[in-house]
């Protein structure tokens, strides 16, 4: 997963992840589980206002328990009258939506020109060969070369290379 895809899956900006990683002295590996961790950390810090270190500890505890647990109390006062609950199933649903978007919509473009699919007459079997013949390509030589074994083709190539070298030397 690229850094851009990772940030989208986590629901955060790349710079925020890098700065938070530096403050927490935590290495960022672009894996799905790491994106899940950073995404929950982002929710706890940005939306609930928890300090970064406290949110990091809470995130680790939440995701470690995970599994079938639906809600986890992240932070509570000593009397227990106030606490922060995390709905893991809802967060997981949001995270999987972000992950899907990151992997499907944010896939990096491949370098170079896109390949053009064969359409119409070009798509029919043999149409390209017929077009090449009409264009003036000697199909007999190509077919004769394809009928040879790879060893025979290599011997023919070496023979041609010797001929070209000989012509260059005689031209000096």
PDB file of C-alpha atoms in Angstrom:
ATOM      1  CA  UNK A   1       0.000   0.000   0.000  1.00  0.00           C
ATOM      2  CA  UNK A   2       1.383   3.423  -0.914  1.00  0.00           C
ATOM      3  CA  UNK A   3       1.675   6.246   1.622  1.00  0.00           C
ATOM      4  CA  UNK A   4      -1.247   8.030  -0.030  1.00  0.00           C
ATOM      5  CA  UNK A   5      -3.454   4.921   0.108  1.00  0.00           C
ATOM      6  CA  UNK A   6      -2.383   4.339   3.703  1.00  0.00           C
ATOM      7  CA  UNK A   7      -3.414   7.866   4.713  1.00  0.00           C
ATOM      8  CA  UNK A   8      -6.810   7.520   3.038  1.00  0.00           C
ATOM      9  CA  UNK A   9      -7.424   4.156   4.706  1.00  0.00           C
ATOM     10  CA  UNK A  10      -6.535   5.706   8.069  1.00  0.00           C
ATOM     11  CA  UNK A  11      -8.731   8.737   7.391  1.00  0.00           C
ATOM     12  CA  UNK A  12      -5.838  11.115   8.039  1.00  0.00           C
ATOM     13  CA  UNK A  13      -3.383  13.235   6.130  1.00  0.00           C
ATOM     14  CA  UNK A  14       0.057  11.794   5.442  1.00  0.00           C
ATOM     15  CA  UNK A  15       1.765  14.689   7.232  1.00  0.00           C
ATOM     16  CA  UNK A  16      -0.340  14.164  10.371  1.00  0.00           C
ATOM     17  CA  UNK A  17       0.630  10.479  10.446  1.00  0.00           C
ATOM     18  CA  UNK A  18       4.336  11.267  10.012  1.00  0.00           C
ATOM     19  CA  UNK A  19       4.299  13.995  12.686  1.00  0.00           C
ATOM     20  CA  UNK A  20       2.359  11.809  15.129  1.00  0.00           C
ATOM     21  CA  UNK A  21       4.727   8.905  14.489  1.00  0.00           C
ATOM     22  CA  UNK A  22       7.680  11.157  15.306  1.00  0.00           C
ATOM     23  CA  UNK A  23       6.047  12.347  18.545  1.00  0.00           C
ATOM     24  CA  UNK A  24       5.130   8.803  19.574  1.00  0.00           C
ATOM     25  CA  UNK A  25       8.485   7.405  18.385  1.00  0.00           C
ATOM     26  CA  UNK A  26       6.543   4.788  16.473  1.00  0.00           C
ATOM     27  CA  UNK A  27       7.457   3.358  13.089  1.00  0.00           C
ATOM     28  CA  UNK A  28       4.824   3.478  10.351  1.00  0.00           C
ATOM     29  CA  UNK A  29       4.471   0.347   8.260  1.00  0.00           C
ATOM     30  CA  UNK A  30       1.971   0.589   5.438  1.00  0.00           C
ATOM     31  CA  UNK A  31      -0.144  -2.415   6.373  1.00  0.00           C
ATOM     32  CA  UNK A  32      -3.879  -2.780   6.867  1.00  0.00           C
ATOM     33  CA  UNK A  33      -3.564  -3.339  10.629  1.00  0.00           C
ATOM     34  CA  UNK A  34      -1.342  -0.298  10.991  1.00  0.00           C
ATOM     35  CA  UNK A  35      -3.825   1.820   9.008  1.00  0.00           C
ATOM     36  CA  UNK A  36      -6.592   0.606  11.335  1.00  0.00           C
ATOM     37  CA  UNK A  37      -4.502   1.645  14.348  1.00  0.00           C
ATOM     38  CA  UNK A  38      -3.689   5.103  12.954  1.00  0.00           C
ATOM     39  CA  UNK A  39      -7.320   5.637  11.930  1.00  0.00           C
ATOM     40  CA  UNK A  40      -8.641   4.979  15.431  1.00  0.00           C
ATOM     41  CA  UNK A  41      -5.881   7.145  16.889  1.00  0.00           C
ATOM     42  CA  UNK A  42      -6.997   9.958  14.581  1.00  0.00           C
ATOM     43  CA  UNK A  43     -10.613   9.611  15.740  1.00  0.00           C
ATOM     44  CA  UNK A  44      -9.645   9.695  19.405  1.00  0.00           C
ATOM     45  CA  UNK A  45      -7.344  12.704  19.086  1.00  0.00           C
ATOM     46  CA  UNK A  46      -9.138  14.866  16.531  1.00  0.00           C
ATOM     47  CA  UNK A  47     -12.780  14.213  17.306  1.00  0.00           C
ATOM     48  CA  UNK A  48     -12.659  13.501  21.027  1.00  0.00           C
ATOM     49  CA  UNK A  49      -9.710  15.712  21.946  1.00  0.00           C
ATOM     50  CA  UNK A  50      -7.673  13.088  23.802  1.00  0.00           C
ATOM     51  CA  UNK A  51      -3.941  13.811  24.114  1.00  0.00           C
ATOM     52  CA  UNK A  52      -1.835  11.903  21.592  1.00  0.00           C
ATOM     53  CA  UNK A  53      -0.048   9.572  24.039  1.00  0.00           C
ATOM     54  CA  UNK A  54      -3.238   8.732  25.941  1.00  0.00           C
ATOM     55  CA  UNK A  55      -5.081   8.111  22.664  1.00  0.00           C
ATOM     56  CA  UNK A  56      -2.236   5.872  21.436  1.00  0.00           C
ATOM     57  CA  UNK A  57      -2.433   3.730  24.579  1.00  0.00           C
ATOM     58  CA  UNK A  58      -6.232   3.563  24.312  1.00  0.00           C
ATOM     59  CA  UNK A  59      -6.062   2.646  20.628  1.00  0.00           C
ATOM     60  CA  UNK A  60      -3.669  -0.212  21.348  1.00  0.00           C
ATOM     61  CA  UNK A  61      -5.934  -1.502  24.146  1.00  0.00           C
ATOM     62  CA  UNK A  62      -9.069  -1.252  21.983  1.00  0.00           C
ATOM     63  CA  UNK A  63      -7.652  -3.072  19.011  1.00  0.00           C
ATOM     64  CA  UNK A  64      -5.935  -5.699  21.156  1.00  0.00           C
ATOM     65  CA  UNK A  65      -9.263  -6.674  22.746  1.00  0.00           C
ATOM     66  CA  UNK A  66     -11.221  -6.243  19.473  1.00  0.00           C
ATOM     67  CA  UNK A  67     -12.768  -9.510  18.306  1.00  0.00           C
ATOM     68  CA  UNK A  68     -16.319  -9.978  19.510  1.00  0.00           C
ATOM     69  CA  UNK A  69     -16.261  -7.007  21.920  1.00  0.00           C
ATOM     70  CA  UNK A  70     -18.626  -4.320  20.660  1.00  0.00           C
ATOM     71  CA  UNK A  71     -17.782  -1.387  22.938  1.00  0.00           C
ATOM     72  CA  UNK A  72     -14.683  -0.604  24.961  1.00  0.00           C
ATOM     73  CA  UNK A  73     -14.279   2.083  27.608  1.00  0.00           C
ATOM     74  CA  UNK A  74     -11.211   4.061  26.611  1.00  0.00           C
ATOM     75  CA  UNK A  75     -10.922   6.579  29.399  1.00  0.00           C
ATOM     76  CA  UNK A  76     -12.900   6.981  32.597  1.00  0.00           C
ATOM     77  CA  UNK A  77     -12.655   9.130  35.698  1.00  0.00           C
ATOM     78  CA  UNK A  78     -11.900   7.348  39.000  1.00  0.00           C
ATOM     79  CA  UNK A  79     -15.535   7.456  40.137  1.00  0.00           C
ATOM     80  CA  UNK A  80     -16.728   5.917  36.868  1.00  0.00           C
ATOM     81  CA  UNK A  81     -19.324   8.624  36.299  1.00  0.00           C
ATOM     82  CA  UNK A  82     -17.809   9.672  32.949  1.00  0.00           C
ATOM     83  CA  UNK A  83     -16.078   7.597  30.317  1.00  0.00           C
ATOM     84  CA  UNK A  84     -15.363   7.416  26.620  1.00  0.00           C
ATOM     85  CA  UNK A  85     -16.787   4.388  24.824  1.00  0.00           C
ATOM     86  CA  UNK A  86     -15.552   3.205  21.454  1.00  0.00           C
ATOM     87  CA  UNK A  87     -17.991   1.299  19.246  1.00  0.00           C
ATOM     88  CA  UNK A  88     -15.546  -1.052  17.537  1.00  0.00           C
ATOM     89  CA  UNK A  89     -18.052  -2.470  15.057  1.00  0.00           C
ATOM     90  CA  UNK A  90     -19.001   0.982  13.797  1.00  0.00           C
ATOM     91  CA  UNK A  91     -15.353   2.040  13.603  1.00  0.00           C
ATOM     92  CA  UNK A  92     -14.480  -1.175  11.754  1.00  0.00           C
ATOM     93  CA  UNK A  93     -17.247  -0.477   9.239  1.00  0.00           C
ATOM     94  CA  UNK A  94     -15.955   3.057   8.642  1.00  0.00           C
ATOM     95  CA  UNK A  95     -12.383   1.849   8.368  1.00  0.00           C
ATOM     96  CA  UNK A  96     -13.261  -0.863   5.829  1.00  0.00           C
ATOM     97  CA  UNK A  97     -15.046   1.755   3.705  1.00  0.00           C
ATOM     98  CA  UNK A  98     -11.934   3.955   3.791  1.00  0.00           C
ATOM     99  CA  UNK A  99      -9.708   0.968   3.012  1.00  0.00           C
ATOM    100  CA  UNK A 100     -11.852  -0.012   0.040  1.00  0.00           C
ATOM    101  CA  UNK A 101     -11.726   3.535  -1.295  1.00  0.00           C
ATOM    102  CA  UNK A 102      -7.964   3.665  -0.835  1.00  0.00           C
ATOM    103  CA  UNK A 103      -7.304   0.390  -2.618  1.00  0.00           C
ATOM    104  CA  UNK A 104      -9.823   0.784  -5.439  1.00  0.00           C
ATOM    105  CA  UNK A 105     -10.071   4.485  -6.204  1.00  0.00           C
ATOM    106  CA  UNK A 106      -6.619   5.647  -5.178  1.00  0.00           C
ATOM    107  CA  UNK A 107      -4.575   3.005  -6.980  1.00  0.00           C
ATOM    108  CA  UNK A 108      -1.581   4.714  -8.584  1.00  0.00           C
ATOM    109  CA  UNK A 109      -1.649   5.028 -12.347  1.00  0.00           C
ATOM    110  CA  UNK A 110       0.704   2.824 -14.314  1.00  0.00           C
ATOM    111  CA  UNK A 111       3.470   4.536 -16.209  1.00  0.00           C
ATOM    112  CA  UNK A 112       3.337   4.799 -19.966  1.00  0.00           C
ATOM    113  CA  UNK A 113       0.494   4.772 -22.403  1.00  0.00           C
ATOM    114  CA  UNK A 114      -2.513   2.667 -21.602  1.00  0.00           C
ATOM    115  CA  UNK A 115      -2.902  -0.341 -23.839  1.00  0.00           C
ATOM    116  CA  UNK A 116      -5.658  -0.038 -26.408  1.00  0.00           C
ATOM    117  CA  UNK A 117      -8.001  -2.983 -26.596  1.00  0.00           C
ATOM    118  CA  UNK A 118      -8.563  -4.486 -30.023  1.00  0.00           C
ATOM    119  CA  UNK A 119     -11.919  -3.387 -31.347  1.00  0.00           C
ATOM    120  CA  UNK A 120     -13.970  -4.027 -34.447  1.00  0.00           C
ATOM    121  CA  UNK A 121     -12.125  -5.667 -37.339  1.00  0.00           C
ATOM    122  CA  UNK A 122      -8.845  -5.688 -35.390  1.00  0.00           C
ATOM    123  CA  UNK A 123     -10.368  -7.888 -32.712  1.00  0.00           C
ATOM    124  CA  UNK A 124     -11.177 -10.721 -35.108  1.00  0.00           C
ATOM    125  CA  UNK A 125      -8.690 -13.580 -35.170  1.00  0.00           C
ATOM    126  CA  UNK A 126      -6.089 -12.998 -37.878  1.00  0.00           C
ATOM    127  CA  UNK A 127      -7.233  -9.466 -38.745  1.00  0.00           C
ATOM    128  CA  UNK A 128      -3.934  -7.974 -37.540  1.00  0.00           C
ATOM    129  CA  UNK A 129      -1.963 -10.436 -39.673  1.00  0.00           C
ATOM    130  CA  UNK A 130      -4.067  -9.572 -42.729  1.00  0.00           C
ATOM    131  CA  UNK A 131      -3.568  -5.867 -42.078  1.00  0.00           C
ATOM    132  CA  UNK A 132       0.211  -6.378 -41.800  1.00  0.00           C
ATOM    133  CA  UNK A 133       0.213  -8.279 -45.109  1.00  0.00           C
ATOM    134  CA  UNK A 134      -1.704  -5.478 -46.841  1.00  0.00           C
ATOM    135  CA  UNK A 135       0.733  -2.985 -45.344  1.00  0.00           C
ATOM    136  CA  UNK A 136       3.653  -4.803 -46.989  1.00  0.00           C
ATOM    137  CA  UNK A 137       5.151  -6.943 -44.218  1.00  0.00           C
ATOM    138  CA  UNK A 138       6.681 -10.175 -45.544  1.00  0.00           C
ATOM    139  CA  UNK A 139       4.664 -12.697 -43.573  1.00  0.00           C
ATOM    140  CA  UNK A 140       6.514 -15.652 -45.104  1.00  0.00           C
ATOM    141  CA  UNK A 141       9.773 -14.703 -43.385  1.00  0.00           C
ATOM    142  CA  UNK A 142       8.025 -14.225 -40.054  1.00  0.00           C
ATOM    143  CA  UNK A 143       6.246 -17.569 -40.361  1.00  0.00           C
ATOM    144  CA  UNK A 144       9.500 -19.320 -41.364  1.00  0.00           C
ATOM    145  CA  UNK A 145      11.256 -17.856 -38.322  1.00  0.00           C
ATOM    146  CA  UNK A 146       8.413 -18.919 -36.025  1.00  0.00           C
ATOM    147  CA  UNK A 147       8.565 -22.471 -37.400  1.00  0.00           C
ATOM    148  CA  UNK A 148      12.173 -22.826 -36.173  1.00  0.00           C
ATOM    149  CA  UNK A 149      13.117 -23.950 -32.681  1.00  0.00           C
ATOM    150  CA  UNK A 150      14.553 -21.364 -30.266  1.00  0.00           C
ATOM    151  CA  UNK A 151      18.040 -22.878 -30.725  1.00  0.00           C
ATOM    152  CA  UNK A 152      17.741 -22.550 -34.506  1.00  0.00           C
ATOM    153  CA  UNK A 153      16.585 -18.937 -34.159  1.00  0.00           C
ATOM    154  CA  UNK A 154      19.571 -18.171 -31.911  1.00  0.00           C
ATOM    155  CA  UNK A 155      21.980 -19.758 -34.420  1.00  0.00           C
ATOM    156  CA  UNK A 156      20.409 -17.654 -37.191  1.00  0.00           C
ATOM    157  CA  UNK A 157      20.795 -14.516 -35.067  1.00  0.00           C
ATOM    158  CA  UNK A 158      24.472 -15.277 -34.373  1.00  0.00           C
ATOM    159  CA  UNK A 159      25.057 -15.886 -38.096  1.00  0.00           C
ATOM    160  CA  UNK A 160      23.494 -12.521 -38.933  1.00  0.00           C
ATOM    161  CA  UNK A 161      25.606 -10.813 -36.244  1.00  0.00           C
ATOM    162  CA  UNK A 162      28.800 -12.358 -37.693  1.00  0.00           C
ATOM    163  CA  UNK A 163      27.774 -11.124 -41.149  1.00  0.00           C
ATOM    164  CA  UNK A 164      27.188  -7.563 -39.876  1.00  0.00           C
ATOM    165  CA  UNK A 165      30.545  -7.562 -38.028  1.00  0.00           C
ATOM    166  CA  UNK A 166      32.298  -8.765 -41.184  1.00  0.00           C
ATOM    167  CA  UNK A 167      30.671  -6.032 -43.266  1.00  0.00           C
ATOM    168  CA  UNK A 168      31.718  -3.363 -40.746  1.00  0.00           C
ATOM    169  CA  UNK A 169      35.312  -4.598 -40.682  1.00  0.00           C
ATOM    170  CA  UNK A 170      35.573  -4.727 -44.473  1.00  0.00           C
ATOM    171  CA  UNK A 171      34.225  -1.197 -44.714  1.00  0.00           C
ATOM    172  CA  UNK A 172      37.126   0.264 -42.683  1.00  0.00           C
TER     173      UNK A 172
END
